[in-house]
mmCIF file of C-alpha atoms and ligand atoms in Angstrom:
data_model
loop_
_atom_site.group_PDB
_atom_site.id
_atom_site.type_symbol
_atom_site.label_atom_id
_atom_site.label_comp_id
_atom_site.label_asym_id
_atom_site.label_seq_id
_atom_site.Cartn_x
_atom_site.Cartn_y
_atom_site.Cartn_z
ATOM 1 C CA UNK A 1 0.000 0.000 0.000
ATOM 2 C CA UNK A 2 1.178 3.534 -0.808
ATOM 3 C CA UNK A 3 2.128 5.809 2.112
ATOM 4 C CA UNK A 4 -0.619 8.419 2.381
ATOM 5 C CA UNK A 5 0.439 11.946 1.417
ATOM 6 C CA UNK A 6 0.710 14.317 4.373
ATOM 7 C CA UNK A 7 -1.364 17.484 4.291
ATOM 8 C CA UNK A 8 -0.662 20.726 6.137
ATOM 9 C CA UNK A 9 -3.921 22.665 6.389
ATOM 10 C CA UNK A 10 -4.059 26.419 6.948
ATOM 11 C CA UNK A 11 -7.438 27.501 8.338
ATOM 12 C CA UNK A 12 -10.253 25.579 9.934
ATOM 13 C CA UNK A 13 -13.211 27.864 9.254
ATOM 14 C CA UNK A 14 -16.234 27.238 7.030
ATOM 15 C CA UNK A 15 -14.309 25.745 4.104
ATOM 16 C CA UNK A 16 -11.622 24.030 6.203
ATOM 17 C CA UNK A 17 -14.223 22.185 8.254
ATOM 18 C CA UNK A 18 -16.152 21.284 5.109
ATOM 19 C CA UNK A 19 -13.005 19.831 3.563
ATOM 20 C CA UNK A 20 -12.214 17.870 6.746
ATOM 21 C CA UNK A 21 -15.781 16.457 6.947
ATOM 22 C CA UNK A 22 -15.690 15.492 3.262
ATOM 23 C CA UNK A 23 -12.257 13.857 3.486
ATOM 24 C CA UNK A 24 -13.448 11.684 6.410
ATOM 25 C CA UNK A 25 -16.144 10.230 4.128
ATOM 26 C CA UNK A 26 -13.516 8.912 1.685
ATOM 27 C CA UNK A 27 -11.068 6.812 3.721
ATOM 28 C CA UNK A 28 -9.664 5.276 0.525
ATOM 29 C CA UNK A 29 -8.118 8.642 -0.491
ATOM 30 C CA UNK A 30 -4.418 8.274 0.069
ATOM 31 C CA UNK A 31 -3.865 11.499 2.011
ATOM 32 C CA UNK A 32 -4.291 12.571 5.606
ATOM 33 C CA UNK A 33 -4.284 15.874 7.456
ATOM 34 C CA UNK A 34 -1.067 15.887 9.488
ATOM 35 C CA UNK A 35 -1.182 19.437 10.901
ATOM 36 C CA UNK A 36 -3.649 22.306 11.013
ATOM 37 C CA UNK A 37 -2.550 25.897 11.526
ATOM 38 C CA UNK A 38 -5.212 28.201 13.022
ATOM 39 C CA UNK A 39 -5.155 31.771 14.331
ATOM 40 C CA UNK A 40 -6.849 30.929 17.630
ATOM 41 C CA UNK A 41 -5.877 27.743 19.442
ATOM 42 C CA UNK A 42 -8.261 28.457 22.318
ATOM 43 C CA UNK A 43 -11.493 28.036 20.297
ATOM 44 C CA UNK A 44 -13.534 24.846 20.854
ATOM 45 C CA UNK A 45 -13.154 22.644 17.763
ATOM 46 C CA UNK A 46 -14.318 19.545 16.007
ATOM 47 C CA UNK A 47 -11.514 17.289 14.734
ATOM 48 C CA UNK A 48 -10.083 16.208 18.112
ATOM 49 C CA UNK A 49 -7.823 13.683 16.415
ATOM 50 C CA UNK A 50 -6.084 16.481 14.476
ATOM 51 C CA UNK A 51 -2.900 18.259 15.500
ATOM 52 C CA UNK A 52 -3.505 22.029 15.781
ATOM 53 C CA UNK A 53 -0.874 24.764 15.993
ATOM 54 C CA UNK A 54 -0.893 28.553 15.712
ATOM 55 C CA UNK A 55 2.659 28.661 14.332
ATOM 56 C CA UNK A 56 2.710 28.756 10.481
ATOM 57 C CA UNK A 57 6.369 27.665 10.431
ATOM 58 C CA UNK A 58 5.398 24.316 11.929
ATOM 59 C CA UNK A 59 3.813 23.657 8.533
ATOM 60 C CA UNK A 60 5.982 25.754 6.236
ATOM 61 C CA UNK A 61 9.274 24.327 7.499
ATOM 62 C CA UNK A 62 8.118 20.738 7.822
ATOM 63 C CA UNK A 63 9.789 18.661 5.071
ATOM 64 C CA UNK A 64 7.449 15.757 5.862
ATOM 65 C CA UNK A 65 4.409 17.585 4.463
ATOM 66 C CA UNK A 66 3.665 16.893 0.783
ATOM 67 C CA UNK A 67 0.628 19.107 0.232
ATOM 68 C CA UNK A 68 -0.354 22.479 1.676
ATOM 69 C CA UNK A 69 -4.034 23.421 1.638
ATOM 70 C CA UNK A 70 -4.604 27.107 2.268
ATOM 71 C CA UNK A 71 -8.148 28.015 3.392
ATOM 72 C CA UNK A 72 -7.699 31.242 5.351
ATOM 73 C CA UNK A 73 -9.352 34.577 4.692
ATOM 74 C CA UNK A 74 -6.260 36.793 4.941
ATOM 75 C CA UNK A 75 -5.019 37.240 1.338
ATOM 76 C CA UNK A 76 -1.561 38.601 2.246
ATOM 77 C CA UNK A 77 -0.752 35.766 4.646
ATOM 78 C CA UNK A 78 -2.214 33.271 2.143
ATOM 79 C CA UNK A 79 0.099 34.532 -0.598
ATOM 80 C CA UNK A 80 3.155 34.230 1.654
ATOM 81 C CA UNK A 81 2.247 30.680 2.694
ATOM 82 C CA UNK A 82 1.548 29.626 -0.898
ATOM 83 C CA UNK A 83 4.779 31.107 -2.263
ATOM 84 C CA UNK A 84 6.889 29.555 0.493
ATOM 85 C CA UNK A 85 5.227 26.176 0.038
ATOM 86 C CA UNK A 86 5.699 26.178 -3.747
ATOM 87 C CA UNK A 87 9.348 27.164 -3.308
ATOM 88 C CA UNK A 88 9.740 24.306 -0.822
ATOM 89 C CA UNK A 89 8.531 21.905 -3.527
ATOM 90 C CA UNK A 90 5.083 21.195 -2.086
ATOM 91 C CA UNK A 91 1.856 20.997 -4.050
ATOM 92 C CA UNK A 92 -0.639 23.649 -3.005
ATOM 93 C CA UNK A 93 -4.430 23.958 -3.026
ATOM 94 C CA UNK A 94 -6.187 27.223 -2.220
ATOM 95 C CA UNK A 95 -9.692 28.696 -2.165
ATOM 96 C CA UNK A 96 -8.543 32.289 -1.869
ATOM 97 C CA UNK A 97 -10.278 34.056 -4.769
ATOM 98 C CA UNK A 98 -9.274 37.519 -3.565
ATOM 99 C CA UNK A 99 -5.588 36.632 -3.434
ATOM 100 C CA UNK A 100 -5.671 34.647 -6.688
ATOM 101 C CA UNK A 101 -7.863 37.181 -8.527
ATOM 102 C CA UNK A 102 -5.581 40.053 -7.492
ATOM 103 C CA UNK A 103 -2.323 38.188 -8.185
ATOM 104 C CA UNK A 104 -3.003 36.377 -11.447
ATOM 105 C CA UNK A 105 0.255 37.586 -13.021
ATOM 106 C CA UNK A 106 2.173 35.917 -10.205
ATOM 107 C CA UNK A 107 -0.092 32.879 -10.283
ATOM 108 C CA UNK A 108 0.686 32.604 -13.988
ATOM 109 C CA UNK A 109 4.405 32.793 -13.188
ATOM 110 C CA UNK A 110 4.028 30.104 -10.510
ATOM 111 C CA UNK A 111 2.240 27.846 -13.003
ATOM 112 C CA UNK A 112 5.093 28.294 -15.472
ATOM 113 C CA UNK A 113 7.955 28.066 -13.003
ATOM 114 C CA UNK A 114 7.128 25.261 -10.592
ATOM 115 C CA UNK A 115 6.868 21.559 -11.303
ATOM 116 C CA UNK A 116 4.757 21.206 -8.195
ATOM 117 C CA UNK A 117 1.128 22.110 -8.666
ATOM 118 C CA UNK A 118 -1.131 24.978 -7.567
ATOM 119 C CA UNK A 119 -4.884 24.283 -7.867
ATOM 120 C CA UNK A 120 -7.880 26.349 -6.702
ATOM 121 C CA UNK A 121 -11.204 24.908 -7.835
ATOM 122 C CA UNK A 122 -12.929 26.125 -4.643
ATOM 123 C CA UNK A 123 -12.100 29.743 -5.500
ATOM 124 C CA UNK A 124 -14.799 29.914 -8.201
ATOM 125 C CA UNK A 125 -18.429 28.769 -8.037
ATOM 126 C CA UNK A 126 -18.239 26.812 -4.730
ATOM 127 C CA UNK A 127 -18.876 23.148 -5.541
ATOM 128 C CA UNK A 128 -19.244 23.621 -9.329
ATOM 129 C CA UNK A 129 -16.170 22.190 -11.099
ATOM 130 C CA UNK A 130 -15.868 25.158 -13.428
ATOM 131 C CA UNK A 131 -12.148 25.996 -13.320
ATOM 132 C CA UNK A 132 -11.259 22.403 -14.134
ATOM 133 C CA UNK A 133 -13.866 22.350 -16.909
ATOM 134 C CA UNK A 134 -12.717 25.561 -18.591
ATOM 135 C CA UNK A 135 -9.029 24.744 -18.119
ATOM 136 C CA UNK A 136 -9.154 21.065 -18.969
ATOM 137 C CA UNK A 137 -12.213 19.881 -20.867
ATOM 138 C CA UNK A 138 -12.597 23.037 -22.959
ATOM 139 C CA UNK A 139 -8.889 23.724 -23.377
ATOM 140 C CA UNK A 140 -8.914 23.356 -27.152
ATOM 141 C CA UNK A 141 -12.166 25.205 -27.679
ATOM 142 C CA UNK A 142 -12.427 28.875 -28.425
ATOM 143 C CA UNK A 143 -14.493 30.425 -25.638
ATOM 144 C CA UNK A 144 -16.391 33.540 -26.679
ATOM 145 C CA UNK A 145 -18.439 34.335 -23.595
ATOM 146 C CA UNK A 146 -18.820 33.353 -19.948
ATOM 147 C CA UNK A 147 -21.873 34.550 -18.086
ATOM 148 C CA UNK A 148 -23.289 33.585 -14.742
ATOM 149 C CA UNK A 149 -24.078 34.041 -11.094
ATOM 150 C CA UNK A 150 -20.778 33.779 -9.261
ATOM 151 C CA UNK A 151 -21.612 34.917 -5.752
ATOM 152 C CA UNK A 152 -23.808 32.795 -3.501
ATOM 153 C CA UNK A 153 -24.383 35.410 -0.789
ATOM 154 C CA UNK A 154 -25.689 38.153 -3.066
ATOM 155 C CA UNK A 155 -27.866 35.631 -4.901
ATOM 156 C CA UNK A 156 -29.200 34.406 -1.552
ATOM 157 C CA UNK A 157 -29.977 37.993 -0.494
ATOM 158 C CA UNK A 158 -31.671 38.902 -3.796
ATOM 159 C CA UNK A 159 -33.711 35.685 -3.716
ATOM 160 C CA UNK A 160 -34.964 36.270 -0.157
ATOM 161 C CA UNK A 161 -35.820 39.895 -0.998
ATOM 162 C CA UNK A 162 -37.788 38.898 -4.095
ATOM 163 C CA UNK A 163 -39.340 35.544 -3.146
ATOM 164 C CA UNK A 164 -40.030 36.164 0.542
ATOM 165 C CA UNK A 165 -40.060 39.936 0.846
ATOM 166 C CA UNK A 166 -37.138 39.945 3.306
ATOM 167 C CA UNK A 167 -35.229 43.144 3.997
ATOM 168 C CA UNK A 168 -31.668 43.400 2.656
ATOM 169 C CA UNK A 169 -30.306 43.482 6.242
ATOM 170 C CA UNK A 170 -32.174 40.353 7.368
ATOM 171 C CA UNK A 171 -31.099 38.425 4.268
ATOM 172 C CA UNK A 172 -27.450 39.475 4.694
ATOM 173 C CA UNK A 173 -27.473 38.420 8.377
ATOM 174 C CA UNK A 174 -28.853 35.020 7.386
ATOM 175 C CA UNK A 175 -26.238 34.639 4.594
ATOM 176 C CA UNK A 176 -23.567 35.309 7.214
ATOM 177 C CA UNK A 177 -25.095 32.832 9.702
ATOM 178 C CA UNK A 178 -25.222 30.157 7.025
ATOM 179 C CA UNK A 179 -21.519 30.640 6.276
ATOM 180 C CA UNK A 180 -22.065 31.909 2.714
ATOM 181 C CA UNK A 181 -20.785 35.463 3.171
ATOM 182 C CA UNK A 182 -17.178 36.532 3.580
ATOM 183 C CA UNK A 183 -15.970 37.900 6.918
ATOM 184 C CA UNK A 184 -16.087 41.222 5.077
ATOM 185 C CA UNK A 185 -19.435 40.874 3.243
ATOM 186 C CA UNK A 186 -18.790 44.092 1.302
ATOM 187 C CA UNK A 187 -16.871 41.949 -1.186
ATOM 188 C CA UNK A 188 -19.977 39.791 -1.755
ATOM 189 C CA UNK A 189 -22.569 42.515 -2.131
ATOM 190 C CA UNK A 190 -20.403 44.990 -4.055
ATOM 191 C CA UNK A 191 -19.810 42.518 -6.888
ATOM 192 C CA UNK A 192 -16.042 42.511 -6.303
ATOM 193 C CA UNK A 193 -15.963 38.858 -5.191
ATOM 194 C CA UNK A 194 -17.683 37.881 -8.450
ATOM 195 C CA UNK A 195 -15.140 40.103 -10.267
ATOM 196 C CA UNK A 196 -12.230 38.084 -8.797
ATOM 197 C CA UNK A 197 -13.905 34.883 -9.948
ATOM 198 C CA UNK A 198 -14.454 36.273 -13.466
ATOM 199 C CA UNK A 199 -10.762 37.214 -13.660
ATOM 200 C CA UNK A 200 -9.772 33.679 -12.705
ATOM 201 C CA UNK A 201 -12.077 32.234 -15.372
ATOM 202 C CA UNK A 202 -10.685 34.691 -17.955
ATOM 203 C CA UNK A 203 -7.156 33.472 -17.172
ATOM 204 C CA UNK A 204 -8.161 29.853 -17.808
ATOM 205 C CA UNK A 205 -10.467 30.552 -20.770
ATOM 206 C CA UNK A 206 -8.151 32.929 -22.643
ATOM 207 C CA UNK A 207 -4.725 32.579 -21.006
ATOM 208 C CA UNK A 208 -4.834 36.292 -20.303
ATOM 209 C CA UNK A 209 -5.148 38.327 -17.153
ATOM 210 C CA UNK A 210 -7.720 41.107 -17.505
ATOM 211 C CA UNK A 211 -7.377 44.289 -15.488
ATOM 212 C CA UNK A 212 -10.128 44.447 -12.885
ATOM 213 C CA UNK A 213 -9.897 48.235 -13.117
ATOM 214 C CA UNK A 214 -11.628 47.992 -16.495
ATOM 215 C CA UNK A 215 -14.546 45.928 -15.092
ATOM 216 C CA UNK A 216 -17.916 47.546 -14.757
ATOM 217 C CA UNK A 217 -18.910 46.509 -11.227
ATOM 218 C CA UNK A 218 -22.193 47.465 -9.555
ATOM 219 C CA UNK A 219 -23.353 46.545 -6.054
ATOM 220 C CA UNK A 220 -26.705 44.919 -5.220
ATOM 221 C CA UNK A 221 -27.165 47.564 -2.499
ATOM 222 C CA UNK A 222 -28.739 49.866 -5.074
ATOM 223 C CA UNK A 223 -31.573 47.374 -5.803
ATOM 224 C CA UNK A 224 -34.755 48.979 -4.442
ATOM 225 C CA UNK A 225 -38.216 47.631 -3.609
ATOM 226 C CA UNK A 226 -39.409 49.578 -6.664
ATOM 227 C CA UNK A 227 -36.895 47.782 -8.932
ATOM 228 C CA UNK A 228 -38.121 44.449 -7.578
ATOM 229 C CA UNK A 229 -41.774 45.389 -8.133
ATOM 230 C CA UNK A 230 -41.082 46.508 -11.702
ATOM 231 C CA UNK A 231 -39.165 43.299 -12.458
ATOM 232 C CA UNK A 232 -41.952 41.150 -10.960
ATOM 233 C CA UNK A 233 -44.573 42.923 -13.046
ATOM 234 C CA UNK A 234 -42.612 41.863 -16.136
ATOM 235 C CA UNK A 235 -42.153 38.312 -14.726
ATOM 236 C CA UNK A 236 -38.463 38.912 -14.292
ATOM 237 C CA UNK A 237 -36.026 38.358 -11.418
ATOM 238 C CA UNK A 238 -33.112 40.587 -10.497
ATOM 239 C CA UNK A 239 -29.825 38.682 -10.412
ATOM 240 C CA UNK A 240 -26.243 39.827 -9.971
ATOM 241 C CA UNK A 241 -24.954 38.823 -13.393
ATOM 242 C CA UNK A 242 -21.236 38.427 -14.019
ATOM 243 C CA UNK A 243 -20.293 38.508 -17.673
ATOM 244 C CA UNK A 244 -17.136 38.219 -19.689
ATOM 245 C CA UNK A 245 -16.828 38.537 -23.453
ATOM 246 C CA UNK A 246 -13.951 38.524 -25.824
ATOM 247 C CA UNK A 247 -14.352 40.662 -28.872
ATOM 248 C CA UNK A 248 -11.652 42.181 -31.077
ATOM 249 C CA UNK A 249 -8.954 40.721 -28.829
ATOM 250 C CA UNK A 250 -10.346 42.643 -25.893
ATOM 251 C CA UNK A 251 -11.822 41.068 -22.775
ATOM 252 C CA UNK A 252 -14.850 42.985 -21.540
ATOM 253 C CA UNK A 253 -16.119 42.117 -18.054
ATOM 254 C CA UNK A 254 -18.977 43.348 -15.941
ATOM 255 C CA UNK A 255 -20.787 42.414 -12.746
ATOM 256 C CA UNK A 256 -24.126 44.120 -12.267
ATOM 257 C CA UNK A 257 -27.735 43.556 -11.241
ATOM 258 C CA UNK A 258 -29.891 42.595 -14.219
ATOM 259 C CA UNK A 259 -33.604 41.731 -14.531
ATOM 260 C CA UNK A 260 -33.623 38.349 -16.254
ATOM 261 C CA UNK A 261 -36.678 36.700 -17.830
ATOM 262 C CA UNK A 262 -37.946 33.122 -17.492
ATOM 263 C CA UNK A 263 -36.139 32.075 -20.689
ATOM 264 C CA UNK A 264 -32.791 33.017 -19.225
ATOM 265 C CA UNK A 265 -30.852 30.076 -17.786
ATOM 266 C CA UNK A 266 -30.078 32.185 -14.701
ATOM 267 C CA UNK A 267 -33.766 32.789 -13.879
ATOM 268 C CA UNK A 268 -34.227 29.652 -11.751
ATOM 269 C CA UNK A 269 -30.844 29.820 -10.041
ATOM 270 C CA UNK A 270 -31.898 30.896 -6.556
ATOM 271 C CA UNK A 271 -30.563 31.189 -2.998
ATOM 272 C CA UNK A 272 -26.847 30.336 -2.664
ATOM 273 C CA UNK A 273 -26.755 28.512 -5.976
ATOM 274 C CA UNK A 274 -24.426 29.676 -8.732
ATOM 275 C CA UNK A 275 -24.520 29.002 -12.453
ATOM 276 C CA UNK A 276 -22.018 29.560 -15.223
ATOM 277 C CA UNK A 277 -22.702 29.359 -18.922
ATOM 278 C CA UNK A 278 -19.738 29.004 -21.232
ATOM 279 C CA UNK A 279 -20.245 29.803 -24.907
ATOM 280 C CA UNK A 280 -17.827 28.136 -27.274
ATOM 281 C CA UNK A 281 -17.355 28.481 -30.998
ATOM 282 C CA UNK A 282 -17.460 24.771 -31.788
ATOM 283 C CA UNK A 283 -19.782 23.158 -29.288
ATOM 284 C CA UNK A 284 -22.084 26.043 -28.408
ATOM 285 C CA UNK A 285 -23.300 26.821 -24.935
ATOM 286 C CA UNK A 286 -22.619 24.726 -21.825
ATOM 287 C CA UNK A 287 -24.388 25.535 -18.559
ATOM 288 C CA UNK A 288 -23.098 24.442 -15.151
ATOM 289 C CA UNK A 289 -25.065 24.997 -11.961
ATOM 290 C CA UNK A 290 -24.792 24.021 -8.314
ATOM 291 C CA UNK A 291 -24.125 25.228 -4.801
ATOM 292 C CA UNK A 292 -21.949 28.324 -5.016
ATOM 293 C CA UNK A 293 -21.162 28.764 -1.329
ATOM 294 C CA UNK A 294 -21.255 26.919 1.987
ATOM 295 C CA UNK A 295 -19.055 24.588 3.956
ATOM 296 C CA UNK A 296 -19.589 21.164 2.379
ATOM 297 C CA UNK A 297 -19.969 22.221 -1.293
ATOM 298 C CA UNK A 298 -16.875 24.441 -1.188
ATOM 299 C CA UNK A 299 -15.029 21.819 0.873
ATOM 300 C CA UNK A 300 -15.911 19.281 -1.814
ATOM 301 C CA UNK A 301 -14.165 21.403 -4.460
ATOM 302 C CA UNK A 302 -11.043 21.337 -2.268
ATOM 303 C CA UNK A 303 -11.363 17.564 -2.002
ATOM 304 C CA UNK A 304 -11.687 17.282 -5.793
ATOM 305 C CA UNK A 305 -8.455 19.261 -6.153
ATOM 306 C CA UNK A 306 -6.776 16.911 -3.704
ATOM 307 C CA UNK A 307 -7.893 13.899 -5.727
ATOM 308 C CA UNK A 308 -6.670 15.563 -8.928
ATOM 309 C CA UNK A 309 -3.282 16.260 -7.320
ATOM 310 C CA UNK A 310 -3.012 12.618 -6.317
ATOM 311 C CA UNK A 311 -3.840 11.665 -9.920
ATOM 312 C CA UNK A 312 -0.976 13.860 -11.153
ATOM 313 C CA UNK A 313 -3.163 16.583 -12.654
ATOM 314 C CA UNK A 314 -2.043 20.162 -13.127
ATOM 315 C CA UNK A 315 -3.681 23.106 -14.871
ATOM 316 C CA UNK A 316 -2.922 23.435 -18.566
ATOM 317 C CA UNK A 317 -3.729 27.131 -19.101
ATOM 318 C CA UNK A 318 -3.090 26.020 -22.646
ATOM 319 C CA UNK A 319 -4.104 29.279 -24.330
ATOM 320 C CA UNK A 320 -1.442 31.242 -22.520
ATOM 321 C CA UNK A 321 1.657 32.765 -24.051
ATOM 322 C CA UNK A 322 4.245 31.260 -21.720
ATOM 323 C CA UNK A 323 6.267 33.569 -19.470
ATOM 324 C CA UNK A 324 8.979 30.945 -18.962
ATOM 325 C CA UNK A 325 10.102 28.471 -21.596
HETATM 326 N N1 HSE B 401 -18.721 34.469 -0.141
HETATM 327 C C1 HSE B 401 -18.677 33.639 -1.294
HETATM 328 C C2 HSE B 401 -20.038 33.624 -1.951
HETATM 329 C C3 HSE B 401 -18.253 32.264 -0.898
HETATM 330 O O1 HSE B 401 -21.010 34.018 -1.303
HETATM 331 O O2 HSE B 401 -20.150 33.241 -3.108
HETATM 332 C C4 HSE B 401 -17.931 31.365 -2.059
HETATM 333 O O3 HSE B 401 -16.882 31.885 -2.836
#
């Protein structure tokens, strides 16, 4: 029997716990969590059999660890841990869309420079395997448009406001209680979180890193009761729609509230669900939908990355002009 790979896990919050719970269900996976680094050692925790530390170096300097899984919400610390781990020859999995979305040039360099792998399925669309799909299955296809709902919290809030007449504040509180929203929910409701996810998809669909400064991003905070009433009267629903198009070699991205009709594939995507449609030149439109936020769905995307690492998979980013030969 193969020796199981040893995992060093940073973070044991919503996604970390989801990953841990999911991994327990698959004892045949040849990997085990050897150490977990958390900010607060004094908090009561599940996972009594795990070894917890608050010292990052216990993971970063441990040559016994094969894989580092980074699931913290501090993007600066995450970047440091990821860089150090890649340099130390470890494979790395992350869910940090803010860090990845803001650092795609460096991520691109890491992909070109390191033999060891860096995967981040959980950073986009929660449990929907969309990064892998765009990067791997559609790698030889020309993608012309990606459009979807890429933030579970804002979709949850808009759904509760429209279907159940909830106030924005009540719906946001509930999204936080359910573990959908970020610690700083401004990123969710402003559209910026969806913007990071669009950037990541653009990198895998086109091999290019768009500038988020050029994105048209609009918050759901401006959606009024009047807007909702008007949309309802026309049998429409307001959704925070993220869209990315490539025309004349230019990538155009936007994230903004839109009233979509019943014929739109996003119409029935409610609560924390996400959906992504990918338009390709050869095979037309593909639509992927599923849980876009929450502990177990997002933790399952981390688990899928772990399985892919064990299978020897790495991203292709095949449309990219390489930075390193
Ligand atoms: N806060 C994020 C969302 C979590 O609501 O979509 C998943 O990325």
